Amino acid sequence: LYFNFTGSWCPPCGSGGAINMKKNLQENPNLIGIEVHYNDKMSSNISNKWVTFHKVNRYPTFIVNEGSSVSIPGALSKKAAVGFYQTYEVTGASMKVVGKVKALEDLPEGTYEIATYLMEDGFVEPQYASDHSAHPEWTFENGQYPNYIHDNIIRAEANDYIFGRVLREGDWKKGEIIDYEVEMDVFASIRGDVY
């Protein structure tokens, strides 16, 4: 998970931050980009909880997986301990997610959690920028991109907790599969692709 703590009011986020996010996602297709907005129209209850959890006070801030000291190559070199498969269905304002999680190795005694995030792509909102280098092909006026297209926006988590819900407690044997199912309301204001 590649978190970008950002805001539409933040000029460095619209220039250097945008370039960094785009470049790293293109170069590393196994990264999952998550924009955590603070104090703008894309902020949400769950994004504010992530800001508090990581004690973010500078924007943009990039965090890979569990902390800012972890490098992208370091995170991507780690062997997966679990694998999962999920499907989802949206009916009206409700999204149902059904999945399976399999231990790929013996896992020690512990609490294992799973989060189900609602993300949004294609949200158009002005973005301040320090310069015009992030998207030179876009209209740039008065220090901002007036029609900036925001993607990878975290909007909600099914249990309104950053780590989701408890999937299993105790040890977890290799090959053992756990089924899970969650339902969540989709915000009425969500536009674009939801995944």
Short mmCIF file of C-alpha atoms in Angstrom, two decimals:
data_model
loop_
_atom_site.label_atom_id
_atom_site.label_comp_id
_atom_site.label_asym_id
_atom_site.label_seq_id
_atom_site.Cartn_x
_atom_site.Cartn_y
_atom_site.Cartn_z
CA LEU A 1 0.00 0.00 0.00
CA TYR A 2 1.40 3.36 -1.08
CA PHE A 3 -0.21 6.17 0.89
CA ASN A 4 -0.05 9.78 -0.30
CA PHE A 5 -1.20 12.19 2.41
CA THR A 6 -2.37 15.20 0.45
CA GLY A 7 -4.84 18.07 0.10
CA SER A 8 -6.20 20.13 -2.77
CA TRP A 9 -5.09 23.28 -0.89
CA CYS A 10 -1.44 22.12 -0.86
CA PRO A 11 0.75 23.51 -3.73
CA PRO A 12 3.62 20.98 -3.23
CA CYS A 13 1.00 18.17 -3.39
CA GLY A 14 -0.18 19.31 -6.81
CA SER A 15 3.31 19.53 -8.26
CA GLY A 16 6.06 17.38 -6.70
CA GLY A 17 3.68 15.11 -4.81
CA ALA A 18 1.61 14.37 -7.91
CA ILE A 19 4.76 13.61 -9.93
CA ASN A 20 6.12 11.29 -7.22
CA MET A 21 2.83 9.38 -6.91
CA LYS A 22 2.37 8.98 -10.68
CA LYS A 23 5.99 7.92 -11.26
CA ASN A 24 6.09 5.34 -8.46
CA LEU A 25 2.76 3.78 -9.41
CA GLN A 26 3.83 3.50 -13.07
CA GLU A 27 7.22 2.00 -12.18
CA ASN A 28 5.82 -0.41 -9.58
CA PRO A 29 2.59 -2.05 -10.78
CA ASN A 30 2.31 -4.06 -7.54
CA LEU A 31 1.83 -0.87 -5.51
CA ILE A 32 -1.72 0.08 -4.62
CA GLY A 33 -1.99 3.89 -4.49
CA ILE A 34 -4.14 5.43 -1.76
CA GLU A 35 -4.67 9.19 -1.60
CA VAL A 36 -5.46 10.22 1.97
CA HIS A 37 -6.96 13.71 1.73
CA TYR A 38 -6.97 16.09 4.66
CA ASN A 39 -9.08 19.21 5.13
CA ASP A 40 -10.64 19.35 1.67
CA LYS A 41 -13.77 18.06 -0.15
CA MET A 42 -12.21 14.61 -0.50
CA SER A 43 -11.50 14.21 3.21
CA SER A 44 -13.45 11.52 5.02
CA ASN A 45 -13.77 10.02 8.46
CA ILE A 46 -11.37 7.20 7.51
CA SER A 47 -8.80 9.55 5.93
CA ASN A 48 -8.78 11.66 9.11
CA LYS A 49 -8.17 8.48 11.14
CA TRP A 50 -5.17 7.60 8.93
CA VAL A 51 -3.76 11.13 9.40
CA THR A 52 -4.10 10.78 13.17
CA PHE A 53 -2.66 7.25 13.24
CA HIS A 54 0.48 8.27 11.32
CA LYS A 55 0.70 11.70 13.04
CA VAL A 56 1.02 13.39 9.63
CA ASN A 57 1.68 17.13 9.86
CA ARG A 58 3.51 17.77 6.54
CA TYR A 59 2.01 17.51 3.10
CA PRO A 60 2.61 15.66 0.92
CA THR A 61 3.80 12.73 3.01
CA PHE A 62 4.33 9.29 1.46
CA ILE A 63 4.16 6.09 3.50
CA VAL A 64 4.64 2.54 2.24
CA ASN A 65 2.80 -0.19 4.15
CA GLU A 66 3.57 0.10 7.83
CA GLY A 67 5.73 3.19 8.01
CA SER A 68 7.62 6.04 6.40
CA SER A 69 10.98 4.32 7.00
CA VAL A 70 10.05 1.44 4.67
CA SER A 71 11.27 1.86 1.10
CA ILE A 72 9.24 0.82 -1.94
CA PRO A 73 11.83 -1.82 -2.97
CA GLY A 74 11.98 -3.07 0.63
CA ALA A 75 8.20 -3.42 0.82
CA LEU A 76 7.94 -5.10 -2.57
CA SER A 77 10.72 -7.58 -1.75
CA LYS A 78 8.75 -9.05 1.16
CA LYS A 79 7.22 -12.45 0.53
CA ALA A 80 3.43 -12.54 0.81
CA ALA A 81 2.18 -14.40 3.89
CA VAL A 82 -1.45 -14.54 2.75
CA GLY A 83 -3.31 -14.50 -0.53
CA PHE A 84 -6.84 -13.36 -1.08
CA TYR A 85 -9.62 -13.35 -3.61
CA GLN A 86 -12.66 -11.13 -3.50
CA THR A 87 -15.63 -10.04 -5.56
CA TYR A 88 -18.01 -7.18 -5.03
CA GLU A 89 -21.48 -6.15 -6.10
CA VAL A 90 -23.05 -2.70 -5.86
CA THR A 91 -26.83 -2.53 -5.52
CA GLY A 92 -28.27 0.93 -5.08
CA ALA A 93 -26.26 2.55 -2.28
CA SER A 94 -24.96 -0.75 -0.87
CA MET A 95 -21.77 -2.59 -1.76
CA LYS A 96 -21.33 -6.22 -0.75
CA VAL A 97 -17.82 -7.71 -0.73
CA VAL A 98 -17.28 -11.47 -0.48
CA GLY A 99 -13.81 -12.96 -0.22
CA LYS A 100 -11.46 -15.72 0.86
CA VAL A 101 -8.07 -15.35 2.54
CA LYS A 102 -5.54 -18.19 2.53
CA ALA A 103 -2.41 -18.53 4.68
CA LEU A 104 0.56 -19.11 2.37
CA GLU A 105 2.78 -20.15 5.27
CA ASP A 106 2.32 -21.07 8.93
CA LEU A 107 1.58 -17.84 10.79
CA PRO A 108 2.25 -17.37 14.51
CA GLU A 109 -0.19 -16.60 17.30
CA GLY A 110 -1.67 -13.14 16.73
CA THR A 111 -4.63 -11.05 15.69
CA TYR A 112 -5.16 -10.91 11.92
CA GLU A 113 -7.34 -8.15 10.51
CA ILE A 114 -8.74 -7.32 7.08
CA ALA A 115 -9.87 -3.92 5.82
CA THR A 116 -12.33 -3.27 3.01
CA TYR A 117 -11.82 0.22 1.61
CA LEU A 118 -14.10 2.20 -0.65
CA MET A 119 -11.98 4.13 -3.14
CA GLU A 120 -12.89 6.73 -5.76
CA ASP A 121 -11.35 7.67 -9.10
CA GLY A 122 -12.23 10.58 -11.36
CA PHE A 123 -13.18 13.23 -8.78
CA VAL A 124 -12.73 16.65 -10.43
CA GLU A 125 -11.68 19.36 -7.99
CA PRO A 126 -9.21 22.26 -8.28
CA GLN A 127 -5.69 21.45 -7.06
CA TYR A 128 -3.13 24.07 -6.07
CA ALA A 129 0.38 23.49 -7.41
CA SER A 130 3.81 25.10 -6.96
CA ASP A 131 4.40 24.97 -10.70
CA HIS A 132 3.02 23.45 -13.90
CA SER A 133 5.39 20.46 -14.14
CA ALA A 134 3.07 17.72 -12.86
CA HIS A 135 0.60 17.95 -15.75
CA PRO A 136 1.97 20.36 -18.38
CA GLU A 137 -0.81 19.34 -20.75
CA TRP A 138 -3.54 20.56 -18.34
CA THR A 139 -4.87 24.08 -17.90
CA PHE A 140 -2.96 25.91 -15.16
CA GLU A 141 -4.07 29.32 -13.93
CA ASN A 142 -3.80 31.37 -10.74
CA GLY A 143 -1.50 28.76 -9.16
CA GLN A 144 -3.85 25.85 -9.64
CA TYR A 145 -5.19 23.22 -11.99
CA PRO A 146 -8.91 24.19 -12.05
CA ASN A 147 -10.07 20.80 -13.41
CA TYR A 148 -7.67 18.43 -11.67
CA ILE A 149 -8.72 14.76 -11.83
CA HIS A 150 -8.11 13.06 -8.47
CA ASP A 151 -7.78 9.26 -8.36
CA ASN A 152 -7.14 6.62 -5.68
CA ILE A 153 -9.07 8.59 -3.04
CA ILE A 154 -9.82 6.66 0.14
CA ARG A 155 -13.45 7.34 1.08
CA ALA A 156 -14.50 4.77 3.68
CA GLU A 157 -13.80 1.44 5.36
CA ALA A 158 -16.60 -1.07 5.95
CA ASN A 159 -16.15 -1.02 9.74
CA ASP A 160 -14.94 2.61 9.95
CA TYR A 161 -11.63 1.35 11.38
CA ILE A 162 -8.35 1.75 9.48
CA PHE A 163 -7.45 -1.93 9.93
CA GLY A 164 -10.96 -3.22 9.26
CA ARG A 165 -12.17 -6.10 11.35
CA VAL A 166 -10.66 -9.13 13.02
CA LEU A 167 -10.38 -11.99 10.55
CA ARG A 168 -8.73 -14.49 12.88
CA GLU A 169 -7.15 -14.71 16.33
CA GLY A 170 -4.54 -17.29 17.22
CA ASP A 171 -2.19 -19.16 14.93
CA TRP A 172 -3.02 -19.75 11.27
CA LYS A 173 -1.85 -22.88 9.47
CA LYS A 174 -0.53 -22.89 5.91
CA GLY A 175 -3.31 -23.61 3.41
CA GLU A 176 -6.13 -22.73 5.81
CA ILE A 177 -8.78 -20.53 4.15
CA ILE A 178 -11.02 -18.03 5.92
CA ASP A 179 -14.19 -16.71 4.23
CA TYR A 180 -15.38 -13.17 4.88
CA GLU A 181 -18.25 -10.94 3.83
CA VAL A 182 -18.92 -7.26 4.46
CA GLU A 183 -21.53 -4.74 3.35
CA MET A 184 -21.12 -1.00 3.28
CA ASP A 185 -23.00 2.07 2.12
CA VAL A 186 -21.59 3.87 -0.89
CA PHE A 187 -21.51 7.64 -0.41
CA ALA A 188 -24.22 9.34 -2.45
CA SER A 189 -21.59 11.79 -3.75
CA ILE A 190 -19.27 9.08 -5.15
CA ARG A 191 -18.59 9.51 -8.84
CA GLY A 192 -16.22 7.66 -11.18
CA ASP A 193 -14.88 4.15 -10.66
CA VAL A 194 -15.44 2.46 -7.33
CA TYR A 195 -13.25 -0.56 -6.56
#
